[in-house]
Short mmCIF file of C-alpha atoms in Angstrom, two decimals:
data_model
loop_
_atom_site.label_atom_id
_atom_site.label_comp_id
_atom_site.label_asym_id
_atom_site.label_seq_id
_atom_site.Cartn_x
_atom_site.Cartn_y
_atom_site.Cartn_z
CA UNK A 1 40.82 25.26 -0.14
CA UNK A 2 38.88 28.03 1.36
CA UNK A 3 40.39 31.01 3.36
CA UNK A 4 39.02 31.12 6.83
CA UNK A 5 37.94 34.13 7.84
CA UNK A 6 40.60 35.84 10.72
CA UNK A 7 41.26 38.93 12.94
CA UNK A 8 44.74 40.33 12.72
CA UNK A 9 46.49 41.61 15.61
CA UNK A 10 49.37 43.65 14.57
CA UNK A 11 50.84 45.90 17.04
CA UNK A 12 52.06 49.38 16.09
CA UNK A 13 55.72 49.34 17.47
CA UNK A 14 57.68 48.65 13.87
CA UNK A 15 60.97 50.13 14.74
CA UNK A 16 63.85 47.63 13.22
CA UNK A 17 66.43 49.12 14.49
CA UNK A 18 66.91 52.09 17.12
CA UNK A 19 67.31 55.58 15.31
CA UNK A 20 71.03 56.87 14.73
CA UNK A 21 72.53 58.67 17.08
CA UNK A 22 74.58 61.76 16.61
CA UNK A 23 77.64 59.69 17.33
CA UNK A 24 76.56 56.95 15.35
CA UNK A 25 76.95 59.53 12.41
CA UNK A 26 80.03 59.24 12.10
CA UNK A 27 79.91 55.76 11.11
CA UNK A 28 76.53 55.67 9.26
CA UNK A 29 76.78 52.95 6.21
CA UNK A 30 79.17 50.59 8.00
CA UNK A 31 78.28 47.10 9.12
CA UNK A 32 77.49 46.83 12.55
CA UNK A 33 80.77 44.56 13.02
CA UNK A 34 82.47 47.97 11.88
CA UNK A 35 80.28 50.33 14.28
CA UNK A 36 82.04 48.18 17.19
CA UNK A 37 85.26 48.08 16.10
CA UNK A 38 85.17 51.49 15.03
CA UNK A 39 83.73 52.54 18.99
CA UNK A 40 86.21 50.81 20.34
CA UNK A 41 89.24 52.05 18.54
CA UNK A 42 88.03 55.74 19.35
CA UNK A 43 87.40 55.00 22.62
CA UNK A 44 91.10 53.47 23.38
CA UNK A 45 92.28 56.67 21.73
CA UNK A 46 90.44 59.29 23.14
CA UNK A 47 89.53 57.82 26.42
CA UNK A 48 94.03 58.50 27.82
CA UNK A 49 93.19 62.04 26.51
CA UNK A 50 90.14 62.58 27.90
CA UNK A 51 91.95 61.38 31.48
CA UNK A 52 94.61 63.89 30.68
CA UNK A 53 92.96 66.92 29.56
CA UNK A 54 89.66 66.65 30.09
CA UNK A 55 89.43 70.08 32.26
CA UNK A 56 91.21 71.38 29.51
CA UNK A 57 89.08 70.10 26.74
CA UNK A 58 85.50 69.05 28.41
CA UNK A 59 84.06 68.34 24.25
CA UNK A 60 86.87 65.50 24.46
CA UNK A 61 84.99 63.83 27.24
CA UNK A 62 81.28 64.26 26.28
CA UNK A 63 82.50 62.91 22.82
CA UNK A 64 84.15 59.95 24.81
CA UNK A 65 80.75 59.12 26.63
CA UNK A 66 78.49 59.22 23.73
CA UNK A 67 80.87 57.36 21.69
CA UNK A 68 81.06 54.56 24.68
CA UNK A 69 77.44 54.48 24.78
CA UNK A 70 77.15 53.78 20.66
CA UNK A 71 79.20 50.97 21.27
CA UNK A 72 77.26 49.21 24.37
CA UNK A 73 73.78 49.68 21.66
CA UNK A 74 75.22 48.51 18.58
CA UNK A 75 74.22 45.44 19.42
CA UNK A 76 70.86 46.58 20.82
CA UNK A 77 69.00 46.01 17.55
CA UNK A 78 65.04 45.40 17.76
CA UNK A 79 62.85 43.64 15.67
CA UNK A 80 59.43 43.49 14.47
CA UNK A 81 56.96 41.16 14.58
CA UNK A 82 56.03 38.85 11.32
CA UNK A 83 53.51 40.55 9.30
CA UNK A 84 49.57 39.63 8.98
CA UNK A 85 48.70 35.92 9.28
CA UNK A 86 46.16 33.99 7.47
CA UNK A 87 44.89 30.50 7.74
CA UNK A 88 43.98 27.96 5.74
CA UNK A 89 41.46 25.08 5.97
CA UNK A 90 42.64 22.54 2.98
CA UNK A 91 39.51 20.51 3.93
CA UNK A 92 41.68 17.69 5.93
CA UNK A 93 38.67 18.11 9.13
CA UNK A 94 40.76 20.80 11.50
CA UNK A 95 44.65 20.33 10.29
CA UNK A 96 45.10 23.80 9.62
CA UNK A 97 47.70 25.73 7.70
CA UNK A 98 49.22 28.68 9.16
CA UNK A 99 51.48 31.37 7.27
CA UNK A 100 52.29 34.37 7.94
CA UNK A 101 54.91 37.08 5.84
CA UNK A 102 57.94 38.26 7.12
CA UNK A 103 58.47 41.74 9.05
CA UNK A 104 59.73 44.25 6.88
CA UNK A 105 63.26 45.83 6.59
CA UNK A 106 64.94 42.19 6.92
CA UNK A 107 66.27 42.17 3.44
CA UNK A 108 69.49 43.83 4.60
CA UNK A 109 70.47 41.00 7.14
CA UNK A 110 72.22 39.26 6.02
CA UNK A 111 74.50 39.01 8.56
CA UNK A 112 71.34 37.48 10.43
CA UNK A 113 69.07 34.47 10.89
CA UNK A 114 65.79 34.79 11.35
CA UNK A 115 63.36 32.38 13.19
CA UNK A 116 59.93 32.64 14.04
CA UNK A 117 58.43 31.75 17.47
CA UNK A 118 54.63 30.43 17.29
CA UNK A 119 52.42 29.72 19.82
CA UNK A 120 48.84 28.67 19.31
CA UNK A 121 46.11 27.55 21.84
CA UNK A 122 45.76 23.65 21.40
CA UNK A 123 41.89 23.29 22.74
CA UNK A 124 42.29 19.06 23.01
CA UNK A 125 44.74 19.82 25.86
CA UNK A 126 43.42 23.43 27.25
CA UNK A 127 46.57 25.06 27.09
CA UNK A 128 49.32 27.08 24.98
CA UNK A 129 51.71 25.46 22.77
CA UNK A 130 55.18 26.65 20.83
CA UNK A 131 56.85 25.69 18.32
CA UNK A 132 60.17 27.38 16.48
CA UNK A 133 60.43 27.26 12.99
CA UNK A 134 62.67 28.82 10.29
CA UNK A 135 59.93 28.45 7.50
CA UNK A 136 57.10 30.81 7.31
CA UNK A 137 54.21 28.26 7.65
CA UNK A 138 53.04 26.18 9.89
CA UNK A 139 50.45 23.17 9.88
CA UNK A 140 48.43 21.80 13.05
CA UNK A 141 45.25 20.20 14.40
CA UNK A 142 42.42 22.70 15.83
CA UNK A 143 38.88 21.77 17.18
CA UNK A 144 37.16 23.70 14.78
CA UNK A 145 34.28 23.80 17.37
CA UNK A 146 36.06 26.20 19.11
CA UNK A 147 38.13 29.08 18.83
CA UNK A 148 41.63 29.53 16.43
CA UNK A 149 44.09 31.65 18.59
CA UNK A 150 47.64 32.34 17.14
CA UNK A 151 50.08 34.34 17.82
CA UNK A 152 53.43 34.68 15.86
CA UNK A 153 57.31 36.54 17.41
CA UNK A 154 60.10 36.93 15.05
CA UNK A 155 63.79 36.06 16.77
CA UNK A 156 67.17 37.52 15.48
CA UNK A 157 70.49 35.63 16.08
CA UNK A 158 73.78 35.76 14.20
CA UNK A 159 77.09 38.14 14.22
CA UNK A 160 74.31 40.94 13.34
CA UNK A 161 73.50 40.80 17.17
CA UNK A 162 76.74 39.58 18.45
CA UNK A 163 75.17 35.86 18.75
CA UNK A 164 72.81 37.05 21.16
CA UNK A 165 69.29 35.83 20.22
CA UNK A 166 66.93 39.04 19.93
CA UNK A 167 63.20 38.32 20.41
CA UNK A 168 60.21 40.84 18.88
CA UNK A 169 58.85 42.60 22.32
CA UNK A 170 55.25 42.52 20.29
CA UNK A 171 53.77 39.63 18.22
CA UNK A 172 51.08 39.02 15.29
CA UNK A 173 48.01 37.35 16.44
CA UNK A 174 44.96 35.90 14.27
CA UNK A 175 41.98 34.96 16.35
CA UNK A 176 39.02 33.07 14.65
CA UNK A 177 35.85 32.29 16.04
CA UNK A 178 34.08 29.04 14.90
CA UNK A 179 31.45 28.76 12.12
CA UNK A 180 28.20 29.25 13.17
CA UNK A 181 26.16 27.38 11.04
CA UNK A 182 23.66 24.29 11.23
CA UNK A 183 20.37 23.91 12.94
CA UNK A 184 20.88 25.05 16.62
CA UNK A 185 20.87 21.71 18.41
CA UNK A 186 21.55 19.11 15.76
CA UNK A 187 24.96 18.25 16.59
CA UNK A 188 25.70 14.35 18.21
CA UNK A 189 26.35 14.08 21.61
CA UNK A 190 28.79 11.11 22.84
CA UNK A 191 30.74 10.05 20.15
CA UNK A 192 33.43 7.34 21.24
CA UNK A 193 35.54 5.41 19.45
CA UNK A 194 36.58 1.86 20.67
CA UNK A 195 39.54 -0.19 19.24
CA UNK A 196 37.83 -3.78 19.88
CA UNK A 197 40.68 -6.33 21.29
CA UNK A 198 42.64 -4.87 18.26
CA UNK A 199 40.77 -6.12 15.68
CA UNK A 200 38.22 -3.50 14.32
CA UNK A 201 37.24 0.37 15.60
CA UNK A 202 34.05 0.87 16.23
CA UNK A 203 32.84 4.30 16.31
CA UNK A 204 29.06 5.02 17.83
CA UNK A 205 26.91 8.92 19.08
CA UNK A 206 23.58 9.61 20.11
CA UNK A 207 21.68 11.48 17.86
CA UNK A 208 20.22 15.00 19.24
CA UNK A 209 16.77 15.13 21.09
CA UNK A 210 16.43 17.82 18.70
CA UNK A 211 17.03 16.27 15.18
CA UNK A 212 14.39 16.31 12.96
CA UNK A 213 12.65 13.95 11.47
CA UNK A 214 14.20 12.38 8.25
CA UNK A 215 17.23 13.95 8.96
CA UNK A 216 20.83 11.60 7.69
CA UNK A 217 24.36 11.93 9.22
CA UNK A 218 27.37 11.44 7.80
CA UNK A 219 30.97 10.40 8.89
CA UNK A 220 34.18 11.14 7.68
CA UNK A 221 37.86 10.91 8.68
CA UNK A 222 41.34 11.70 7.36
CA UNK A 223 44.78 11.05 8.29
CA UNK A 224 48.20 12.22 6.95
CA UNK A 225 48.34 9.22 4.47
CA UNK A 226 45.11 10.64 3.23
CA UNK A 227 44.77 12.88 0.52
CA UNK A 228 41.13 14.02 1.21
CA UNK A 229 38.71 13.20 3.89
CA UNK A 230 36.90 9.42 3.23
CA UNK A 231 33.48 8.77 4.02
CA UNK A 232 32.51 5.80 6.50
CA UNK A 233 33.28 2.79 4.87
CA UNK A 234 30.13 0.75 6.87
CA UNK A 235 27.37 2.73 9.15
CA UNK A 236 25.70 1.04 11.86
CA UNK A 237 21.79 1.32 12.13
CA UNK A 238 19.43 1.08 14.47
CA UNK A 239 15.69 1.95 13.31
CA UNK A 240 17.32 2.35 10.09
CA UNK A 241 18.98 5.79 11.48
CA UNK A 242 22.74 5.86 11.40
CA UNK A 243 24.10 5.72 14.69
CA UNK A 244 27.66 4.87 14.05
CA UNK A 245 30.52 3.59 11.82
CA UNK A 246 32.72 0.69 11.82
CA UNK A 247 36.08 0.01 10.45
CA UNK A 248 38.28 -3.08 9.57
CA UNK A 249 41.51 -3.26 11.77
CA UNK A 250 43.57 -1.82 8.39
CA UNK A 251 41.41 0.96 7.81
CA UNK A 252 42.93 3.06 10.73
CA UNK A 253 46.70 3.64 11.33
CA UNK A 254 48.10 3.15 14.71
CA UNK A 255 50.00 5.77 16.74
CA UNK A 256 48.43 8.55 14.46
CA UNK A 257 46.17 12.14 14.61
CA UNK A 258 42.96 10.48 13.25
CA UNK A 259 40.33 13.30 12.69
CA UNK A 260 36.95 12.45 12.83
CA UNK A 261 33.85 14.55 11.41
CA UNK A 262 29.94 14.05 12.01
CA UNK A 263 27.67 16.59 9.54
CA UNK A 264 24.16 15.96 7.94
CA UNK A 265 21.40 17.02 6.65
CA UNK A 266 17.81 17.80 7.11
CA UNK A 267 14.53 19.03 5.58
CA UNK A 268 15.06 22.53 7.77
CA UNK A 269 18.84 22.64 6.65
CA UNK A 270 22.31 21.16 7.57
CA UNK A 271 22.81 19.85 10.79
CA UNK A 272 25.12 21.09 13.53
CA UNK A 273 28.98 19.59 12.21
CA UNK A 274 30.67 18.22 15.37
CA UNK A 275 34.97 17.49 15.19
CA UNK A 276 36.82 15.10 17.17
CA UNK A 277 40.87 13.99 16.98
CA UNK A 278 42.23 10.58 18.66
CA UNK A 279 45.06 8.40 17.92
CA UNK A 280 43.30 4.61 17.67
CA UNK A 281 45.91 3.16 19.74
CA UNK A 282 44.68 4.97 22.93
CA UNK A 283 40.99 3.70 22.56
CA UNK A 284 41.74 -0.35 22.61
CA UNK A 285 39.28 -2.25 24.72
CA UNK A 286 40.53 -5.96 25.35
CA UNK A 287 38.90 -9.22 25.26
CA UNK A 288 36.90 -10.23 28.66
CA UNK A 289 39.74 -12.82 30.77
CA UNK A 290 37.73 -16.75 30.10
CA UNK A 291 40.18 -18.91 31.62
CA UNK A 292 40.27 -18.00 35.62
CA UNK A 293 41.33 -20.56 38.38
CA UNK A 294 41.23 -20.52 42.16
CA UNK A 295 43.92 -21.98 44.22
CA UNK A 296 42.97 -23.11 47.77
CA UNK A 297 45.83 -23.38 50.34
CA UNK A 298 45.87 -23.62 54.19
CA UNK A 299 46.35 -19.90 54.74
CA UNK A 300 45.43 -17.93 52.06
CA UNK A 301 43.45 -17.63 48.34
CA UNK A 302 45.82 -17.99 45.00
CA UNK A 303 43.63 -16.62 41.75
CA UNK A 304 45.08 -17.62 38.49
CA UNK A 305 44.21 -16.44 35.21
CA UNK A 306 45.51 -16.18 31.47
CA UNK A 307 45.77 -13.15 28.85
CA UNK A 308 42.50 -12.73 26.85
CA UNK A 309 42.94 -14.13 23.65
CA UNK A 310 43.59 -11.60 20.78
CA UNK A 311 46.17 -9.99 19.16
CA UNK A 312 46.56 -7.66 22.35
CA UNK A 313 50.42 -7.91 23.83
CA UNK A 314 50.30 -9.23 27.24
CA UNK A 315 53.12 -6.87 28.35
CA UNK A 316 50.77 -4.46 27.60
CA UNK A 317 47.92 -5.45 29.84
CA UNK A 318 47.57 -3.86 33.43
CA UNK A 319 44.80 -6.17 35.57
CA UNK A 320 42.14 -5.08 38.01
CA UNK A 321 40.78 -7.78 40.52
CA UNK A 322 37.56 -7.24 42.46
CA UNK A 323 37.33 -9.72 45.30
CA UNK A 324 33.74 -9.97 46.83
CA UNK A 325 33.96 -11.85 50.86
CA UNK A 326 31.12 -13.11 52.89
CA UNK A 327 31.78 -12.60 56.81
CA UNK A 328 30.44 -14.87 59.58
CA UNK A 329 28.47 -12.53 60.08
CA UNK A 330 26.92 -12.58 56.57
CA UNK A 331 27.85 -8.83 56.05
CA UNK A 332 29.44 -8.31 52.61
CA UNK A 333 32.54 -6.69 51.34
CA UNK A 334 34.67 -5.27 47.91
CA UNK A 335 37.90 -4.59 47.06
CA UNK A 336 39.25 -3.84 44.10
CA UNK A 337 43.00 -4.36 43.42
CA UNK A 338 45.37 -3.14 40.80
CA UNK A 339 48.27 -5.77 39.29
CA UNK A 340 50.56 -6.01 36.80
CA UNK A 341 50.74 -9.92 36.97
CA UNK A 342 48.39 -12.75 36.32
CA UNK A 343 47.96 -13.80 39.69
CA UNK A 344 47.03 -12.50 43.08
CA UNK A 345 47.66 -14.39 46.70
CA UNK A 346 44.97 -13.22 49.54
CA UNK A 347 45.00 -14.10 53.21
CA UNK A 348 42.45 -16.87 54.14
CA UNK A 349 40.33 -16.99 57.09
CA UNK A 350 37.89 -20.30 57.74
CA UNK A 351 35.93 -18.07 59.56
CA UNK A 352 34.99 -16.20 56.27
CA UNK A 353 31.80 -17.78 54.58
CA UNK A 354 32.49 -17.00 50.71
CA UNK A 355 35.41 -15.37 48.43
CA UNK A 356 34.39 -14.68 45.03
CA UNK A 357 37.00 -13.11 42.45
CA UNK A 358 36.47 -11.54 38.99
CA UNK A 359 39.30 -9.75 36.80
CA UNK A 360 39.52 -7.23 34.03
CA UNK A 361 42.00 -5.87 32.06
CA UNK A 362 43.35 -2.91 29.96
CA UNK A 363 46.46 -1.30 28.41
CA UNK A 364 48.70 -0.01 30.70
CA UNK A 365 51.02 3.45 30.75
CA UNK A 366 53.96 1.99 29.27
CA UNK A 367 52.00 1.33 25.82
CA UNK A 368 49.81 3.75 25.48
CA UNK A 369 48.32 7.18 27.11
CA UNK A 370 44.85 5.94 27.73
CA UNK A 371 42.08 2.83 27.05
CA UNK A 372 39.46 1.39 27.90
CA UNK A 373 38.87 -1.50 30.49
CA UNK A 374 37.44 -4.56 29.51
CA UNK A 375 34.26 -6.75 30.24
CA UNK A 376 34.44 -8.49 33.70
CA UNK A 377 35.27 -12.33 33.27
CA UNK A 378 33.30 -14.87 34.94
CA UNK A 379 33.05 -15.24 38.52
CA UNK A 380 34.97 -17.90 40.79
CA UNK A 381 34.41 -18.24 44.46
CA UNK A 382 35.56 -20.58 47.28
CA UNK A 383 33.39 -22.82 48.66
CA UNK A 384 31.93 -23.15 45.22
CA UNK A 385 28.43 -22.85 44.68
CA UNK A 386 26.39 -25.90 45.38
CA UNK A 387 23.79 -26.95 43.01
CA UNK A 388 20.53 -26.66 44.49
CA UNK A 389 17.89 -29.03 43.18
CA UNK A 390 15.11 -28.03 41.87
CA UNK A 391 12.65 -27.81 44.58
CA UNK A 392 8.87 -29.75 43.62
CA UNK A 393 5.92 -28.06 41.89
CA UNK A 394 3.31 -26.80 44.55
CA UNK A 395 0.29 -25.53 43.36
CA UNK A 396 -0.40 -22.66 45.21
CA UNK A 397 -3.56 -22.71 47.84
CA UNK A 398 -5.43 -20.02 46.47
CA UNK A 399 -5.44 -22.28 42.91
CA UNK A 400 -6.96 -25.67 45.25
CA UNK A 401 -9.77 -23.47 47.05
CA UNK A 402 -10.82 -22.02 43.19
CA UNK A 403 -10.63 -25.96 42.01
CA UNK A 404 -13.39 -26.86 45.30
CA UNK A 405 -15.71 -23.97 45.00
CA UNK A 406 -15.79 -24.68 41.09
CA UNK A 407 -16.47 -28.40 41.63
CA UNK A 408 -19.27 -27.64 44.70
CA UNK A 409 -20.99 -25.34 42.24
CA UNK A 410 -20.77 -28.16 39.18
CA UNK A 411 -21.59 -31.15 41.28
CA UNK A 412 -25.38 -29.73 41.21
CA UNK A 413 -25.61 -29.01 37.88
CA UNK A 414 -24.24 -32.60 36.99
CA UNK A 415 -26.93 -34.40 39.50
CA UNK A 416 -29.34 -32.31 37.46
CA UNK A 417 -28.67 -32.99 33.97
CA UNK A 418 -28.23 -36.66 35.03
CA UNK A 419 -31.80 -36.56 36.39
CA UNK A 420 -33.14 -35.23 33.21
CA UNK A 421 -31.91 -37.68 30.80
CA UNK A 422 -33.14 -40.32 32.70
CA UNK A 423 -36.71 -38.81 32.77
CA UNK A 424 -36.58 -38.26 29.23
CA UNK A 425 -35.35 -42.06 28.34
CA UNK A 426 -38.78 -42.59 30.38
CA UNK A 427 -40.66 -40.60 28.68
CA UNK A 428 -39.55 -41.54 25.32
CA UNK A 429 -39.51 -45.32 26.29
CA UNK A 430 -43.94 -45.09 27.26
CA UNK A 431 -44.57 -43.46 24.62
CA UNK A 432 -43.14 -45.90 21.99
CA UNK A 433 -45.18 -48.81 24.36
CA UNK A 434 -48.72 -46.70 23.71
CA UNK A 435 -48.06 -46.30 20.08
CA UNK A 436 -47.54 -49.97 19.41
CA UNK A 437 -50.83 -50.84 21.18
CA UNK A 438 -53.00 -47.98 20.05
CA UNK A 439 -51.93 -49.33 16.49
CA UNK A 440 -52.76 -52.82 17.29
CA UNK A 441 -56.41 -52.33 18.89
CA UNK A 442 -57.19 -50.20 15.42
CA UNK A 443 -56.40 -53.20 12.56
CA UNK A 444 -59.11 -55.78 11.94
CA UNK A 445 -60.07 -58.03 9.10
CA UNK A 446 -62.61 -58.00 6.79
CA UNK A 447 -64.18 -61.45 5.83
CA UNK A 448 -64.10 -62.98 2.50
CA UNK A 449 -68.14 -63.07 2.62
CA UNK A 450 -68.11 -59.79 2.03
CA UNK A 451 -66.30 -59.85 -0.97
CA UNK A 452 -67.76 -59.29 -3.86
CA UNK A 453 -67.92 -57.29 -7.12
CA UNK A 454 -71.35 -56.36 -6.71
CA UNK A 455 -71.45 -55.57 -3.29
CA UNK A 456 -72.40 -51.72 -4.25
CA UNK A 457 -75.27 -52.55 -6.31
CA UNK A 458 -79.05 -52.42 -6.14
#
């Protein structure tokens, strides 16, 4: 637990009680209960003599007044206001703890009860708010992005003040001004939290333009049933940078202060910490409406639908229908209309081309202060939309004039080549016919007179 650093107020008016008078001597050291009865009985004695002799005894009479006038204050007591105040952060992500000590000089009140009147500026709704407590502490959520303003009164009741309730004219204020630490820039921007059809939270931001690179994030909430703050139980990535957190539909308690926190870390230091507080139940976003139907009758348009599934109450749902209409005149038109029941009758003209309908849905008032609307559900129109076939492939023209000017400039080149293997079949076929006669006409015989062994010699 770490004392957060504060600037006292504390005004310089300390007077408990207004200083004696001189009549008031004459009863100094009795209750107040006795100054009053004591007044009184001297002024029912004195105040006949006074009317009878009071040219003949004029102290009698200036007694009488400033005994009357002791009477009419012993009741006027003041009070001071509590004395310094001090807060501390137990580490529960903004529920603070405020105390404060009493004003001095109470210790001999006992006559007396003594209450304490605190205000403090609540930053989630932008305005003061008070609270009366006997005790002399005092816990409650702050944005700890922004500044801690408290101010304390002390109040007096009891037979000490005749049962009138006597209120500190001055009060003890603390104002703190938020940590400035972190890397100017780093902190997320858009965190939301969404209660999906009841069934898991979760909980997304968009990282700074500004972060550096390598940086991490971390989340962390807490809740009353929580000792200490808990770290994200599952982060969503994207790019492998955390971007968000998501929880199971027990890990988050309905209709309580959730506090949310959002710190980090980088290579140039810690990152900007952002705070946030939200009760779950006010960030529900339903299931998108599947099962729609369209009712045709002579004079007007019926839509029908059912509750999303999901463990979302129906009572609970408020609807919004947008209805999309085609004039004769083919202009278009929108309207969107708030229900509270599953069905909606509108007038129907045949002189209207189309109706289309589409609903959403989301919690209403009586269940909770705020959510979030759902997807839209399919479309259904009246008449309904007729499928088209598939028109035929055409080629396009500018593909057929490509296809002649490539087969003009081919139909050349093909004639050609044609030509030429013909005249080389020619070619090749002449001469194979010379070869086989030049190879005839060169072969003759030599006769067998000529054969013999000594044909060489001499």
């Amino acid at each position: 637990m770490s004392k957060l650093e504060a600037v006292n107020r504390k005004p310089t008016s300390a007077a408990y009680k207004d200083p004696p008078t001189t009549s008031s001597l004459i009863i100094l050291g009795t209750s107040s209960r006795r100054k009053e009865s004591v007044s009184l009985i001297l002024t029912s004695i004195i105040a006949p003599m006074a009317t009878k002799y009071w040219l003949l005894n004029p102290s009698v009479l200036v007694l009488l007044i400033i005994i009357r006038k002791e009477s009419m204050k012993c009741n006027g007591l003041t009070v001071n206001p509590p004395e310094s105040i001090s807060v501390v952060d137990p580490g529960r992500l903004g529920q603070l703890e405020i105390t404060w000590e009493p004003p001095k000089g109470l210790t001999d009140m006992a006559e007396c009860s003594v209450t304490y009147h605190l205000e403090y500026f609540n930053t989630y709704k932008n305005r003061w708010s008070a609270v009366r407590t006997s005790r002399r502490s005092y816990s409650t959520q702050f944005d700890l992005m922004k500044n801690v303003e408290v101010r304390v009164y002390t109040l007096l009741d009891g037979p000490c003040t005749n049962n009138t309730e006597i209120k500190s004219k001055n009060y003890t204020e603390l104002i703190q001004n938020p940590p400035n630490t972190g890397v100017a820039g780093t902190e997320i921007q858009d965190f939301i939290c969404v209660f999906q059809n009841m069934e898991y939270t979760e909980c997304k931001w968009r990282r700074s333009p500004k972060m550096p690179t390598n940086s991490q994030q971390n989340l962390y909430y807490w809740y009353k049933s929580l000792e200490l703050a808990k770290e994200c139980p599952n982060y969503v990535f994207s790019d492998g940078v955390r971007i968000g957190c998501n929880f199971t539909k027990k890990s988050l308690p309905n209709f309580m202060d959730i506090n949310f926190c959002v710190n980090g870390s980088s290579p140039e230091g810690p990152l900007k910490t952002t705070f946030t507080s939200l009760k779950i139940q006010n960030q529900v976003k339903p299931a998108a409406t599947e099962k729609l139907h369209l009712q045709v009758g002579a004079d007007k348009l019926e839509v029908q639908w059912e509750d999303p599934e999901g463990p979302v109450p129906g009572q609970c749902l408020e609807w919004q229908v947008e209805h999309n209409q085609e004039g004769p005149n083919g202009q278009m038109s929108k309207e969107e209309i708030l229900v509270e029941d599953t069905s909606l009758a509108c007038p129907f003209s045949s002189t209207t081309k189309k109706n289309c309908f589409r609903v959403r849905s989301k919690m209403n008032k009586y269940c909770v202060d705020k959510g979030f609307w759902s997807d839209w559900s399919h479309q259904v129109c009246h008449p309904e939309k007729s499928e088209v076939p598939p028109e035929p492939y055409r080629v396009p023209v500018y593909l057929c004039v490509a296809a002649a000017v490539i087969a003009m400039l081919m139909l050349p080149l093909c004639v050609w080549a044609v030509i030429k293997m013909r005249n080389s079949k020619q070619e090749k076929k002449l001469d194979s016919v010379l070869t086989n006669l030049f190879t005839k006409s060169s072969t003759f015989v030599i006769p067998d007179v000529y054969k013999s062994e000594n044909i060489c010699q001499i």
